[in-house]
Every structure is written in structure tokens, then in C-alpha cells.
Amino acid sequence: MAKTTKPKVPRGPNAQRRAATRAKIMEAAVRCLAEFGYAATSTPLVARLAKVSRGSLLHQFPTKVDLIIGVAEYASAARGAKVREHLTPYPEGPDRFLHGVDAVWASLHEPAAIALMEVTIAARSDPELAERYPQFAGDLEASLHRARIRMAENLGVPERLEEIEAVAHLTRVALNGLAMDSVFIGRTSPDEPKVLALLKDLRRRLVDELKTGGAKAVGTTSGT
């Protein structure tokens, strides 16, 4: 019987150096996008900020779009890690769901969030990026969907997934929009406290309904 040969996984100093170089490139690219914007971001500038040779950068990211897709994945993971870090003190279930608004809002104050927004906006006008961005966006949405399935299960109501997913999606897009006003252009929006309070109240009312087993739809109120 022929012996199966497993693919070799790079190990040792070379792999470590490559990983360290990639990490420096990612951090520099996030900084470049967050501080200077997509149009000003280039492989030579990122290499200079990362303090690596342009050849080292091009070895891992042959084109600017390769670099941008890589940094989008990196920035998205960094945002997710920030959300999880913020939610660590709270147990799975209603408490974690209720504090999700603050966690998402905290993640949007990170340079990674600003970098990711720059990439998202640029995908509208850069043809090469526009061609590749949907794959990244689809993978991200699939990851968020899996997280929302776990959220519904941890709340003990997997049958209410559609409703919980809608509330989570609303939180994300509303806070992304608010961040455009309050974070990304450096001008605090006077509506920030009201938007955060409204999103928290929406989640709180859903949790209360789930606790009582009520059938009232999210977004409706009783009385006057």
C-alpha cells in the first residue's frame, strides 16, 4: 500500500520570521488606512511604516488588493476579538446579549474598525477590490450568522433565531452608521447617547419578553 504523504507545514525560524513580518505589515496597514485613508495607502508606505523591505511585503502580498483583503480579514478578526474581550465578564445568555451594544460600540473605536470601513467604502469605486470584496463580505456574514445562532441557543430560544438575528444586525448597522459621525471623522454626534440607549432598550425588552414567554413582537409597546 502506498504511504500517504502529509503536506509539510512550515515550522522553525523561517515560519516564525514570516509570521512576525506579516503581523508588522498588518499593524502598519491598519494604521495607514486609519490615519491616511484608502487612497493614500500603498505598498511602499505600508512597508516603510512596518519597517520591512518592500520585497518582504510583496512576497506575502503581491498587489495592493492582496494586501487590502488581507488587512480586511485581519481588522475584522481584531474587531471580533475586541467584542469578545468586552463581553468576557458576562456569562453566556441574557447578560451577554444585553451588553452586546456596548461591546460593538467599543470595538468601533479601534483603528481596525476605521481601517475596515475604509476598505468597505473603497470597494464601491475600486474595480479590482470590488471584484474580490464580496468573498470577504460573504465569509464575514457567514461568521456573524454562526455567532447569532449561538446567541439564540444561549438565550434558550433557538426557534427565535430570525428575530434575534434581526436585532443583532440592526445593532451592527446602526452603530456602524453612528461611528461614521462620532468616531471616523472625529466629531462626537449629539445623538450618540440616544441611539445607544434605544438599542439597549430594544434588547432589554426582547429579553424580558423571552423571560415571560410573551408573544409580543419586538419593537411594539404596551399602553400609551
Short mmCIF file of N, CA, C and O in Angstrom, two decimals, residues 4 8 18 20 30 36 38 47 58 69 71 84-85 94 98 101 113 121 128 137-138 146 149 208 210:
data_model
loop_
_atom_site.label_atom_id
_atom_site.label_comp_id
_atom_site.label_asym_id
_atom_site.label_seq_id
_atom_site.Cartn_x
_atom_site.Cartn_y
_atom_site.Cartn_z
N THR A 4 0.80 7.40 2.48
CA THR A 4 0.26 8.75 2.30
C THR A 4 1.23 9.78 2.84
O THR A 4 1.71 9.66 3.97
N LYS A 8 3.64 19.28 4.03
CA LYS A 8 4.55 19.85 5.01
C LYS A 8 4.03 21.19 5.53
O LYS A 8 3.60 22.02 4.75
N ARG A 18 8.44 34.82 9.16
CA ARG A 18 7.39 35.19 8.19
C ARG A 18 6.13 35.66 8.93
O ARG A 18 5.52 36.65 8.54
N ALA A 20 6.03 36.91 11.96
CA ALA A 20 6.32 38.20 12.61
C ALA A 20 6.28 39.34 11.60
O ALA A 20 5.77 40.42 11.89
N VAL A 30 -3.18 48.66 8.92
CA VAL A 30 -4.31 49.20 9.70
C VAL A 30 -4.07 50.66 10.04
O VAL A 30 -4.94 51.52 9.86
N PHE A 36 -4.53 57.66 7.14
CA PHE A 36 -4.37 58.35 5.87
C PHE A 36 -5.45 58.03 4.84
O PHE A 36 -5.57 58.74 3.84
N TYR A 38 -7.79 55.11 2.34
CA TYR A 38 -7.52 54.09 1.33
C TYR A 38 -6.68 54.63 0.18
O TYR A 38 -5.73 54.01 -0.28
N ALA A 47 5.10 49.30 3.80
CA ALA A 47 6.41 48.67 4.06
C ALA A 47 7.28 49.60 4.92
O ALA A 47 7.94 49.14 5.85
N LEU A 58 5.91 42.37 -0.63
CA LEU A 58 5.38 41.84 -1.90
C LEU A 58 5.47 40.32 -1.96
O LEU A 58 4.70 39.69 -2.69
N ILE A 69 -7.20 43.03 1.08
CA ILE A 69 -8.07 41.91 1.50
C ILE A 69 -7.49 41.26 2.75
O ILE A 69 -8.23 40.91 3.69
N VAL A 71 -5.69 42.74 5.07
CA VAL A 71 -5.91 43.62 6.22
C VAL A 71 -7.39 43.66 6.60
O VAL A 71 -7.73 43.82 7.77
N ARG A 84 -15.40 40.29 21.98
CA ARG A 84 -15.33 39.18 22.94
C ARG A 84 -14.65 39.60 24.23
O ARG A 84 -15.07 39.20 25.32
N GLU A 85 -13.61 40.41 24.13
CA GLU A 85 -12.92 40.90 25.32
C GLU A 85 -13.86 41.72 26.20
O GLU A 85 -13.88 41.58 27.42
N PRO A 94 -28.65 36.04 28.67
CA PRO A 94 -29.21 37.40 28.62
C PRO A 94 -28.22 38.50 28.94
O PRO A 94 -28.22 39.54 28.27
N LEU A 98 -27.46 41.55 26.43
CA LEU A 98 -27.78 42.93 26.79
C LEU A 98 -26.57 43.85 26.66
O LEU A 98 -26.71 45.03 26.30
N VAL A 101 -24.49 45.72 22.86
CA VAL A 101 -24.45 47.06 22.28
C VAL A 101 -23.16 47.78 22.67
O VAL A 101 -22.46 48.34 21.83
N ALA A 113 -11.33 49.11 13.16
CA ALA A 113 -12.68 49.38 12.66
C ALA A 113 -12.66 50.47 11.60
O ALA A 113 -13.38 50.39 10.59
N ILE A 121 -15.77 51.07 2.00
CA ILE A 121 -16.15 52.19 1.13
C ILE A 121 -15.39 52.14 -0.19
O ILE A 121 -15.95 52.39 -1.26
N GLU A 128 -10.93 46.48 -9.00
CA GLU A 128 -10.23 45.24 -8.63
C GLU A 128 -10.64 44.80 -7.22
O GLU A 128 -10.87 43.62 -6.96
N ALA A 137 -16.80 39.70 2.30
CA ALA A 137 -18.05 40.10 2.95
C ALA A 137 -18.95 38.89 3.22
O ALA A 137 -19.59 38.80 4.27
N GLY A 138 -18.98 37.97 2.27
CA GLY A 138 -19.79 36.76 2.45
C GLY A 138 -19.27 35.89 3.57
O GLY A 138 -20.06 35.36 4.37
N ARG A 146 -23.25 32.46 12.27
CA ARG A 146 -22.95 31.38 13.22
C ARG A 146 -22.95 31.91 14.65
O ARG A 146 -23.43 31.24 15.57
N ILE A 149 -26.51 32.31 15.78
CA ILE A 149 -27.12 31.02 16.11
C ILE A 149 -26.75 30.64 17.55
O ILE A 149 -27.61 30.23 18.34
N ASP A 208 -36.83 40.55 28.27
CA ASP A 208 -37.97 40.49 29.19
C ASP A 208 -39.10 39.65 28.60
O ASP A 208 -39.75 38.87 29.31
N LEU A 210 -38.77 37.24 26.41
CA LEU A 210 -38.37 35.84 26.40
C LEU A 210 -38.50 35.21 27.78
O LEU A 210 -38.85 34.04 27.92
#
